[in-house]
XYZ file of C-alpha atoms in Angstrom:
329
model
C -12.292 -9.272 22.520
C -10.944 -12.686 21.552
C -7.968 -13.632 19.419
C -7.754 -12.288 15.844
C -8.621 -14.694 13.043
C -6.487 -12.889 10.431
C -2.926 -11.600 10.407
C -3.906 -8.232 8.950
C -6.915 -6.347 7.650
C -6.042 -3.616 5.174
C -8.125 -0.564 4.269
C -7.619 1.233 0.980
C -8.744 2.126 -2.492
C -10.467 -0.726 -4.327
C -9.119 -0.204 -7.847
C -8.593 -2.144 -11.034
C -5.043 -1.583 -12.317
C -4.367 -1.092 -16.025
C -0.614 -1.498 -16.575
C 1.284 -0.856 -19.803
C 4.889 -0.213 -20.826
C 5.626 3.035 -22.686
C 8.668 5.177 -23.583
C 9.702 8.271 -21.649
C 8.290 10.383 -24.496
C 4.773 9.263 -23.553
C 5.133 10.952 -20.153
C 6.300 14.175 -21.812
C 3.491 14.149 -24.377
C 0.866 13.615 -21.700
C 2.366 16.008 -19.153
C 2.817 13.248 -16.563
C 5.264 13.592 -13.649
C 7.462 10.523 -13.645
C 7.186 8.128 -10.684
C 4.231 10.007 -9.197
C 0.558 9.318 -8.591
C -1.901 11.850 -10.014
C -5.642 11.887 -9.428
C -7.645 12.195 -12.658
C -11.288 12.249 -13.675
C -13.086 9.580 -15.694
C -12.491 11.333 -19.038
C -8.732 11.706 -18.483
C -8.471 8.076 -17.389
C -10.280 6.934 -20.539
C -7.983 9.091 -22.708
C -4.797 7.616 -21.235
C -6.198 4.107 -21.440
C -6.992 4.629 -25.132
C -3.428 5.693 -25.914
C -1.762 2.651 -24.386
C -1.262 -0.695 -26.091
C -0.681 -4.144 -24.634
C -2.124 -3.221 -21.246
C -2.447 -5.822 -18.486
C -5.544 -5.511 -16.292
C -5.791 -6.781 -12.715
C -7.551 -5.852 -9.517
C -5.323 -3.681 -7.405
C -4.937 -0.704 -5.159
C -2.033 -0.493 -2.728
C -3.645 -2.044 0.360
C -5.364 -4.756 -1.683
C -1.966 -5.651 -3.176
C -0.561 -5.973 0.345
C -3.403 -8.307 1.333
C -2.809 -10.372 -1.808
C 0.905 -10.636 -1.025
C 0.227 -11.663 2.566
C -2.104 -14.411 1.342
C 0.497 -15.538 -1.200
C 2.983 -15.972 1.655
C 0.537 -18.270 3.407
C -0.804 -15.599 5.723
C -4.409 -14.685 6.482
C -5.579 -11.353 5.138
C -8.689 -9.219 4.839
C -9.494 -6.050 2.902
C -11.928 -3.189 3.466
C -12.837 -1.091 0.430
C -15.698 0.373 -1.583
C -16.821 -0.708 -5.045
C -19.831 -0.220 -7.311
C -22.245 -2.859 -8.608
C -20.576 -2.975 -12.028
C -18.352 -5.339 -13.997
C -15.112 -3.989 -12.526
C -16.505 -4.172 -9.003
C -17.555 -7.779 -9.444
C -14.168 -8.644 -10.964
C -12.412 -7.017 -8.025
C -14.417 -8.974 -5.435
C -14.008 -12.260 -7.317
C -10.243 -11.785 -7.508
C -9.943 -11.305 -3.756
C -11.970 -14.451 -3.169
C -9.835 -16.380 -5.639
C -6.609 -15.632 -3.766
C -8.128 -16.207 -0.328
C -8.460 -12.621 0.906
C -11.578 -11.950 2.999
C -13.454 -8.934 1.629
C -15.308 -6.568 3.946
C -16.988 -4.273 1.385
C -18.560 -1.004 2.341
C -22.035 -0.130 1.109
C -22.077 -0.413 -2.694
C -21.749 2.966 -4.418
C -24.718 4.061 -6.498
C -23.164 7.323 -7.709
C -19.647 6.425 -8.898
C -18.267 3.436 -10.840
C -15.511 1.206 -9.494
C -12.157 2.990 -9.593
C -9.334 2.412 -12.048
C -5.592 3.195 -12.009
C -3.686 3.597 -15.297
C -0.030 2.721 -14.643
C 2.630 3.640 -17.208
C 5.901 1.713 -16.826
C 8.961 3.304 -18.448
C 12.055 1.321 -19.576
C 13.836 2.020 -16.269
C 11.066 0.208 -14.364
C 9.583 3.345 -12.811
C 5.794 3.567 -12.657
C 3.700 6.672 -13.166
C 0.108 6.390 -12.029
C -3.032 8.234 -13.074
C -5.822 7.233 -10.754
C -9.559 7.641 -11.168
C -10.744 6.840 -7.673
C -14.422 6.431 -8.472
C -16.343 4.533 -5.789
C -13.218 3.776 -3.743
C -12.874 7.394 -2.607
C -16.353 7.387 -1.069
C -15.387 5.180 1.867
C -16.830 6.593 5.090
C -16.961 5.562 8.746
C -20.182 3.580 8.292
C -18.367 1.323 5.797
C -15.883 0.186 8.459
C -17.357 -2.555 10.622
C -15.905 -3.183 14.116
C -15.981 -6.954 13.555
C -14.051 -6.615 10.303
C -11.352 -4.457 11.906
C -11.066 -6.656 14.981
C -10.568 -9.795 12.869
C -6.966 -8.760 12.091
C -3.996 -8.700 14.454
C -2.884 -5.586 12.540
C -4.997 -2.897 10.900
C -3.123 -1.565 7.841
C -4.132 1.862 6.476
C -3.343 3.075 2.957
C -2.279 6.725 2.718
C -3.660 7.102 -0.804
C -7.197 7.007 0.643
C -6.648 10.258 2.531
C -8.038 12.639 -0.096
C -11.525 13.006 1.424
C -12.470 14.074 4.938
C -14.907 11.161 5.290
C -12.096 8.694 4.506
C -9.822 10.362 7.062
C -12.540 9.965 9.664
C -13.006 6.325 8.618
C -9.310 5.780 9.378
C -9.687 7.314 12.826
C -12.764 5.197 13.565
C -11.030 2.029 12.344
C -7.929 2.769 14.434
C -10.112 3.277 17.514
C -11.828 -0.084 16.922
C -8.431 -1.761 16.478
C -6.832 -0.338 19.602
C -9.931 -1.022 21.697
C -9.537 -4.678 20.739
C -5.820 -4.713 21.550
C -4.734 -4.760 17.893
C -1.860 -2.845 16.267
C -2.321 -0.067 13.695
C -0.009 0.311 10.687
C 0.060 3.094 8.083
C 1.794 3.393 4.724
C 2.487 6.952 3.533
C 2.017 5.756 -0.080
C 3.472 8.669 -2.081
C 5.468 11.892 -1.565
C 2.781 13.936 -3.342
C 0.206 12.377 -1.025
C 2.315 13.415 1.969
C 2.568 16.994 0.669
C -1.224 17.206 0.395
C -1.925 15.802 3.861
C 1.197 16.419 5.953
C -0.537 17.743 9.065
C -3.133 14.950 9.061
C -0.444 12.312 8.615
C 1.696 13.805 11.388
C -1.268 13.707 13.755
C -2.160 10.150 12.761
C 1.408 8.913 13.261
C 1.651 10.657 16.623
C -1.745 9.541 17.944
C -2.639 6.220 16.345
C 0.163 4.448 14.461
C 2.208 1.603 15.944
C 4.004 0.647 12.698
C 4.806 3.042 9.844
C 5.801 2.101 6.296
C 7.425 4.711 4.035
C 10.173 5.141 1.515
C 12.922 7.627 2.321
C 11.452 10.367 0.093
C 8.038 10.100 1.764
C 9.534 10.197 5.250
C 11.704 13.214 4.444
C 8.651 14.955 2.966
C 6.650 14.195 6.106
C 9.143 15.848 8.454
C 10.549 18.314 5.881
C 14.140 17.399 6.671
C 16.891 14.941 5.736
C 16.671 11.195 6.298
C 18.724 11.002 9.485
C 16.779 13.796 11.160
C 13.473 12.361 9.931
C 14.319 8.960 11.419
C 15.166 10.604 14.715
C 11.826 12.448 14.742
C 9.933 9.295 13.852
C 11.648 7.252 16.574
C 10.130 9.571 19.148
C 6.609 9.046 17.833
C 6.347 5.465 16.598
C 7.700 2.255 18.147
C 8.194 0.397 14.863
C 8.833 1.576 11.295
C 10.183 0.301 7.992
C 11.776 2.869 5.687
C 12.764 1.573 2.258
C 15.675 2.952 0.224
C 15.444 1.067 -3.104
C 18.821 -0.516 -3.911
C 20.147 0.577 -0.505
C 17.742 -1.747 1.290
C 15.770 -0.515 4.273
C 16.174 1.043 7.690
C 13.970 -0.338 10.447
C 13.116 1.410 13.685
C 12.549 -1.248 16.302
C 11.776 -0.121 19.843
C 14.513 2.497 19.932
C 17.033 0.691 17.709
C 17.923 1.228 14.062
C 18.380 -1.944 12.038
C 19.741 -1.750 8.470
C 18.647 -4.545 6.125
C 20.359 -4.871 2.704
C 18.295 -5.093 -0.468
C 17.679 -8.475 -2.046
C 19.480 -8.978 -5.395
C 17.394 -8.456 -8.545
C 18.770 -9.285 -11.995
C 16.731 -6.500 -13.631
C 14.127 -4.078 -12.341
C 11.269 -4.394 -14.837
C 8.423 -2.621 -13.044
C 8.505 -1.012 -9.597
C 4.700 -1.134 -9.323
C 3.731 -2.788 -6.065
C 7.238 -2.856 -4.579
C 6.202 -1.065 -1.406
C 2.943 -3.008 -1.202
C 4.684 -6.377 -1.316
C 7.429 -5.191 1.009
C 4.691 -4.435 3.544
C 3.164 -7.887 2.970
C 6.437 -9.651 3.746
C 7.077 -7.463 6.760
C 3.579 -8.010 8.177
C 3.929 -11.772 7.740
C 6.976 -11.780 9.991
C 5.725 -9.079 12.351
C 2.514 -10.963 13.142
C 4.548 -14.090 13.880
C 6.836 -12.388 16.365
C 9.963 -12.363 14.172
C 12.809 -9.992 14.927
C 13.512 -6.862 12.873
C 16.138 -8.372 10.571
C 13.949 -11.352 9.699
C 10.911 -9.142 8.978
C 12.999 -6.865 6.759
C 14.607 -9.772 4.967
C 11.316 -11.400 3.981
C 9.917 -7.990 3.033
C 12.854 -7.507 0.659
C 12.359 -10.951 -0.870
C 8.700 -10.223 -1.595
C 9.514 -6.815 -3.087
C 12.308 -8.278 -5.243
C 9.918 -10.794 -6.776
C 7.335 -8.216 -7.799
C 9.761 -5.714 -9.358
C 11.247 -8.419 -11.608
C 8.141 -8.473 -13.851
C 5.258 -6.269 -14.997
C 2.380 -5.985 -12.547
C 1.870 -5.442 -8.798
C 1.075 -9.045 -7.873
C 3.545 -11.951 -7.518
C 3.763 -14.429 -10.385
C 4.751 -17.287 -8.061
C 3.589 -18.358 -4.631
C 5.608 -16.192 -2.264
C 5.427 -18.992 0.294
C 7.892 -20.929 -1.870
C 10.418 -18.091 -1.538
C 10.545 -18.048 2.273
C 14.081 -19.175 3.194
C 14.317 -22.416 5.213
C 15.833 -20.615 8.197
C 12.743 -18.368 8.415
C 10.120 -21.105 8.201
């Protein structure tokens, strides 16, 4: 099939993020579950947007953030997603081009506008997301091109996209293209509520298709409906590599039968946890696609995550390449 031209190609929701800080009382008034992701319709999204002040707008979506972070590290990244022919869709595509991410768009939606995610950041840095998926949720197998998938050494799948059967099938088709070309398949579980909705599908995907799993400890425990130690043991029997994040407790990596604990990188103040997992995955994939060992992959992943949680927004404010320690270059 030839050598890959990119480090990773990610597949996920093509969204424009609207991020604003608000007090805890805002969550109570709006009936929002703290630190969760809730799917909303266009009217609810517009209502929340209208109540927030000082919002920052940027193209986003979990997998797109990972591609952005990988490019910021000096890696080569691509993204597969679905947009509409509207202002937000054009802004999304232009932003990917600006940061050097290759965009493999599906057929342009004619029925739904480009999606938007309203992210409320409380004073403790936790983010609560209300997502109008719009066009992004309409991704289907025909939108996933074999050449696009095969261009990456790793295919990275975003769990948030799992809410429609057509998208689930698109994941299966993409994974088949990747493995046929000798590529690796990675999955991020994305959110505990997402896991609860799709546990059986995720379990089957991890067992049958996934070579590298990303999750936080709550998502992994939700997947296997047990405690962390037992969940790690279950996962080790189904997946050769995994990265399980534990916030201030760092991360636990499963690496071909071994467990490797990597401490968290120091952060003076957690301002906004939006994008922490996305950028962790970017740092990890950078090392993974270069043949680094587990500790080095986890270390760079932690550095990338630490940068993004120190400010508002899911994208780094500095070139992540400048933060790679000399001993990892």
